[in-house]
Every structure is written in structure tokens, then in C-alpha cells.
């Protein structure tokens, strides 16, 4: 079958690495061959897509997605997650090592994931490994097999088959990752601080918030940075929710610790004050905090302190969320902690970013170029530049839509954005030059960690 792909995509608002400007993008064999002046490339009408004033962005790279297949496919799966990604302008996802069964803590577990994902990825897809107590001997084989790094939890993960690491486990895991040149990605909440916090079950969000205080994040990050300094490992703090950790990261960087951090659309666009009683669609760990904290996260984002804004898409079935509208109790303490947003991250962030005076170029840096750099994919993903894959998104910055959870491609109709009106509509997503049609055959590829990643294997 012939590959249908335009030779040139033209937009008056192409978001390039140097900023937004009118441009023609020439595509050949799935790659961007040239970025030229707007209107300068001459091709036949059938080979031209002229977007007019619709923006052209590089496809988003979401390095924090829990696909959950196999094992908990009823929560989400490769087909549903990658369709949602494509519809939301995300052309690359990196799958988290847990909530699937088996977890990705051995090469055998990785092989199961890869076989399961075959033929059902509408976007490109890579895998994180997991570092759990006792699997230090598995890390190098997984690293050689192409995982992008290793996730560890410093507090219980929520699933029994992916235990958290105690201090000695963390030390051993980071020492090994420093040796092999792997990237350690960390869920940083301190279990002792969590255990000492008041535990008041029920439908009131403030009680849940009090049970996961900001001090749990700062204590865990401090301990992690200490271990990173001793071992020399490169570490990345996942889903920073509390702005109080930022000064710790700054001081550690100044002291030579290799540390980066990410935050998520829900911490930047939602706030504790807005969460209705019993609406457990808003539950995640660490939790969404107050408005003042949210403003501080935006300031840090503006100051370049976050490498990436990624979804932490971590859905479950509605019954496990205990949602009242599905007959549940609305108990925040007992509900599954995870937010579904893969298809909505771009418009959610754009809606708030624009209100705060940010540009599409900022959003692209946070959600495409930054995460691509984190996982060593710069030069292939995350930019409209010659040599990169032609992963592109036609995005109407002024297109408004109301979120109906049941109309999203996510497997389950639960998201805290339900009922909101968001700005920014994804019109077309191209993966390696081909328009993605979520109703047709998928052509996503499985990605391996590039060997030339900084700190990677020789
Ligand atoms: Zn996560």
C-alpha cells in the first residue's frame, strides 16, 4: 500500500526550536528534510497541506504514561492509550514499569510488554524499567535491552508487585545505575512522613491533602539527593507537586548533583480549593495542592526549573476510583490514586499557559523538546528540525471544546477535566509523516533508548 504523506506542510505559525514563525516543512521518508521560508517550496497541490493560521507543533513526547497492559488492561491498554495520545497531539510515549502484570523489572517482563504492544500502538512507544528491592542484577540486562531508565518508589506504589525501596535498596540501585550510566526516575514521598500524617478517610479533599503533606516530598527529595551525591547517579524527580522541593533541587545542582525534575498538567491547572467533595477523579499521589503552590510551580516552570511537563496518566476502572456517579463512596483515602489526562494535557496546559502570558513555543519546550531531551531522543523527536522524525501536530490555539469524559479515547470515562472548557484543538497528528487515523491500522514503532544518551553505554 502506498504511504500517503504530504511532501510539504505549510503554516503561518510553525513552532520551531528558535521560536514561532511562518514556515514550509519538507518531509521525505518519514523525516523532516528541510524547514524553509513560508511559501518558498514548490510542490503539486496533492503534495501540500496548507494549514493557514493553524499552528504546526512538533508531536508531544510524554515520558510518563501508565499503560497497564498486560495484567490490568481494563484500566488502560496499548490500543486505547496510544489512540488517546494521537488524538491529543502526543506522538511518543514512554510506558511506566508498573501497574502492568508482570511489571517491567526483568528482561522477561519487558519481553512480555513488547510482544503485547505489537500491532496496537498508534504512536511511537518506549519503555521504562523498574528498580525494586532485590533486582539490582536485572538492571544492566534491562539497560542493554533498551529501557530508557529505571523507576523507583520511595513510598508504597499502590500495587503489591512493585514494592518501594528502602534506604539500602536505593543506595544499591543508584550505585548500579551510576555504573551502567542509566537514568533513575523517582517517585519521591517519604513513607515515615506519610505514616505520621493524620489519616482521616472520607469525601473531603482537605483530609486527603493533609494525609500527603508537602513535607513528605521534601524529606524524600532530600534523602534522594543525598544518595545521588554519594553514588554519582543521574536522577530525575517525577511529578513534583510541592514547590517546596525546588530550592533543594537548586542547591543540589549547584553542588554538582545531576538532577532534573518534571511536573504535570494537573498540578499546574487544578487546585485543591476547586476539588468537590467525593470527586475522586482528582485523586493522585502526590496530591494536587493549593492555589499559592500552583502559582509557585508556574513561576518555577517559567524560570526553567522543570525539564518536562508530562501527564502521569494513571487511570483505573471507575469502581476502583469509588466515584459516587458510579455508585462508589467517594472516599479519597480508599480510592485509586491516579489521574487520566493523556488526551488532554496539551489543551489543559495551553489554556492556562496562555492566560499567564506564555507562548506556544514555551508549551513545546515543556511538553516536547524537554521530555525528548530527558530520554535522549533529541535529534529524533521533540523538534521541527531537519533530520527529526516528521512527528507533527496541526493545533488550533483558539479552538475551544468542552470535555466529555466518555468521548475521549481513554479506556475509562473518568477525568478531573470533565465538564471543563479548554482552549486548543488538535486537528491532525502526523507520525513519521503519515496522518494518524485512530480508526485505521496502527503504525507506531517501539523505541529503544539511544546508545549515545549522555551517560549511556559506550
Ligand atoms: Zn506515575
mmCIF file of N, CA and C and ligand atoms in Angstrom, residues 64-66 96 98-99 151 153 187 238-239 262 285 311-314, ligand 1:
data_model
loop_
_atom_site.group_PDB
_atom_site.id
_atom_site.type_symbol
_atom_site.label_atom_id
_atom_site.label_comp_id
_atom_site.label_asym_id
_atom_site.label_seq_id
_atom_site.Cartn_x
_atom_site.Cartn_y
_atom_site.Cartn_z
ATOM 1 N N UNK A 64 5.753 9.951 30.740
ATOM 2 C CA UNK A 64 5.185 9.422 31.993
ATOM 3 C C UNK A 64 3.756 8.932 31.756
ATOM 4 N N UNK A 65 3.631 7.720 31.238
ATOM 5 C CA UNK A 65 2.325 7.132 30.935
ATOM 6 C C UNK A 65 2.267 5.722 31.525
ATOM 7 N N UNK A 66 1.204 5.447 32.272
ATOM 8 C CA UNK A 66 0.963 4.090 32.772
ATOM 9 C C UNK A 66 -0.041 3.418 31.839
ATOM 10 N N UNK A 96 5.386 3.420 31.800
ATOM 11 C CA UNK A 96 5.897 3.161 33.148
ATOM 12 C C UNK A 96 5.930 1.657 33.444
ATOM 13 N N UNK A 98 5.126 -0.109 35.984
ATOM 14 C CA UNK A 98 4.224 -0.753 36.946
ATOM 15 C C UNK A 98 2.764 -0.486 36.621
ATOM 16 N N UNK A 99 1.986 -1.314 37.282
ATOM 17 C CA UNK A 99 0.536 -1.485 37.157
ATOM 18 C C UNK A 99 0.216 -2.537 36.101
ATOM 19 N N UNK A 151 12.561 3.289 37.156
ATOM 20 C CA UNK A 151 11.724 3.958 38.139
ATOM 21 C C UNK A 151 11.814 3.245 39.487
ATOM 22 N N UNK A 153 10.162 3.746 43.637
ATOM 23 C CA UNK A 153 9.292 4.436 44.584
ATOM 24 C C UNK A 153 9.995 4.491 45.931
ATOM 25 N N UNK A 187 9.781 8.337 42.267
ATOM 26 C CA UNK A 187 8.578 8.838 42.969
ATOM 27 C C UNK A 187 9.015 9.177 44.384
ATOM 28 N N UNK A 238 10.150 12.628 39.583
ATOM 29 C CA UNK A 238 8.878 12.543 38.887
ATOM 30 C C UNK A 238 7.836 13.435 39.557
ATOM 31 N N UNK A 239 6.875 13.854 38.762
ATOM 32 C CA UNK A 239 5.648 14.540 39.228
ATOM 33 C C UNK A 239 5.828 15.361 40.509
ATOM 34 N N UNK A 262 10.285 17.010 36.801
ATOM 35 C CA UNK A 262 9.113 17.245 35.955
ATOM 36 C C UNK A 262 7.936 17.631 36.845
ATOM 37 N N UNK A 285 -1.187 10.871 43.686
ATOM 38 C CA UNK A 285 -0.145 10.950 44.698
ATOM 39 C C UNK A 285 1.200 11.240 44.034
ATOM 40 N N UNK A 311 2.200 13.802 31.526
ATOM 41 C CA UNK A 311 0.845 13.579 32.045
ATOM 42 C C UNK A 311 0.778 12.829 33.373
ATOM 43 N N UNK A 312 1.682 11.863 33.616
ATOM 44 C CA UNK A 312 1.437 10.868 34.671
ATOM 45 C C UNK A 312 0.030 10.294 34.522
ATOM 46 N N UNK A 313 -0.321 9.969 33.291
ATOM 47 C CA UNK A 313 -1.620 9.343 33.008
ATOM 48 C C UNK A 313 -1.662 7.996 33.725
ATOM 49 N N UNK A 314 -2.528 7.874 34.732
ATOM 50 C CA UNK A 314 -2.570 6.641 35.523
ATOM 51 C C UNK A 314 -4.003 6.323 35.921
HETATM 52 ZN ZN1 LIG B 1 3.167 7.758 37.536
#
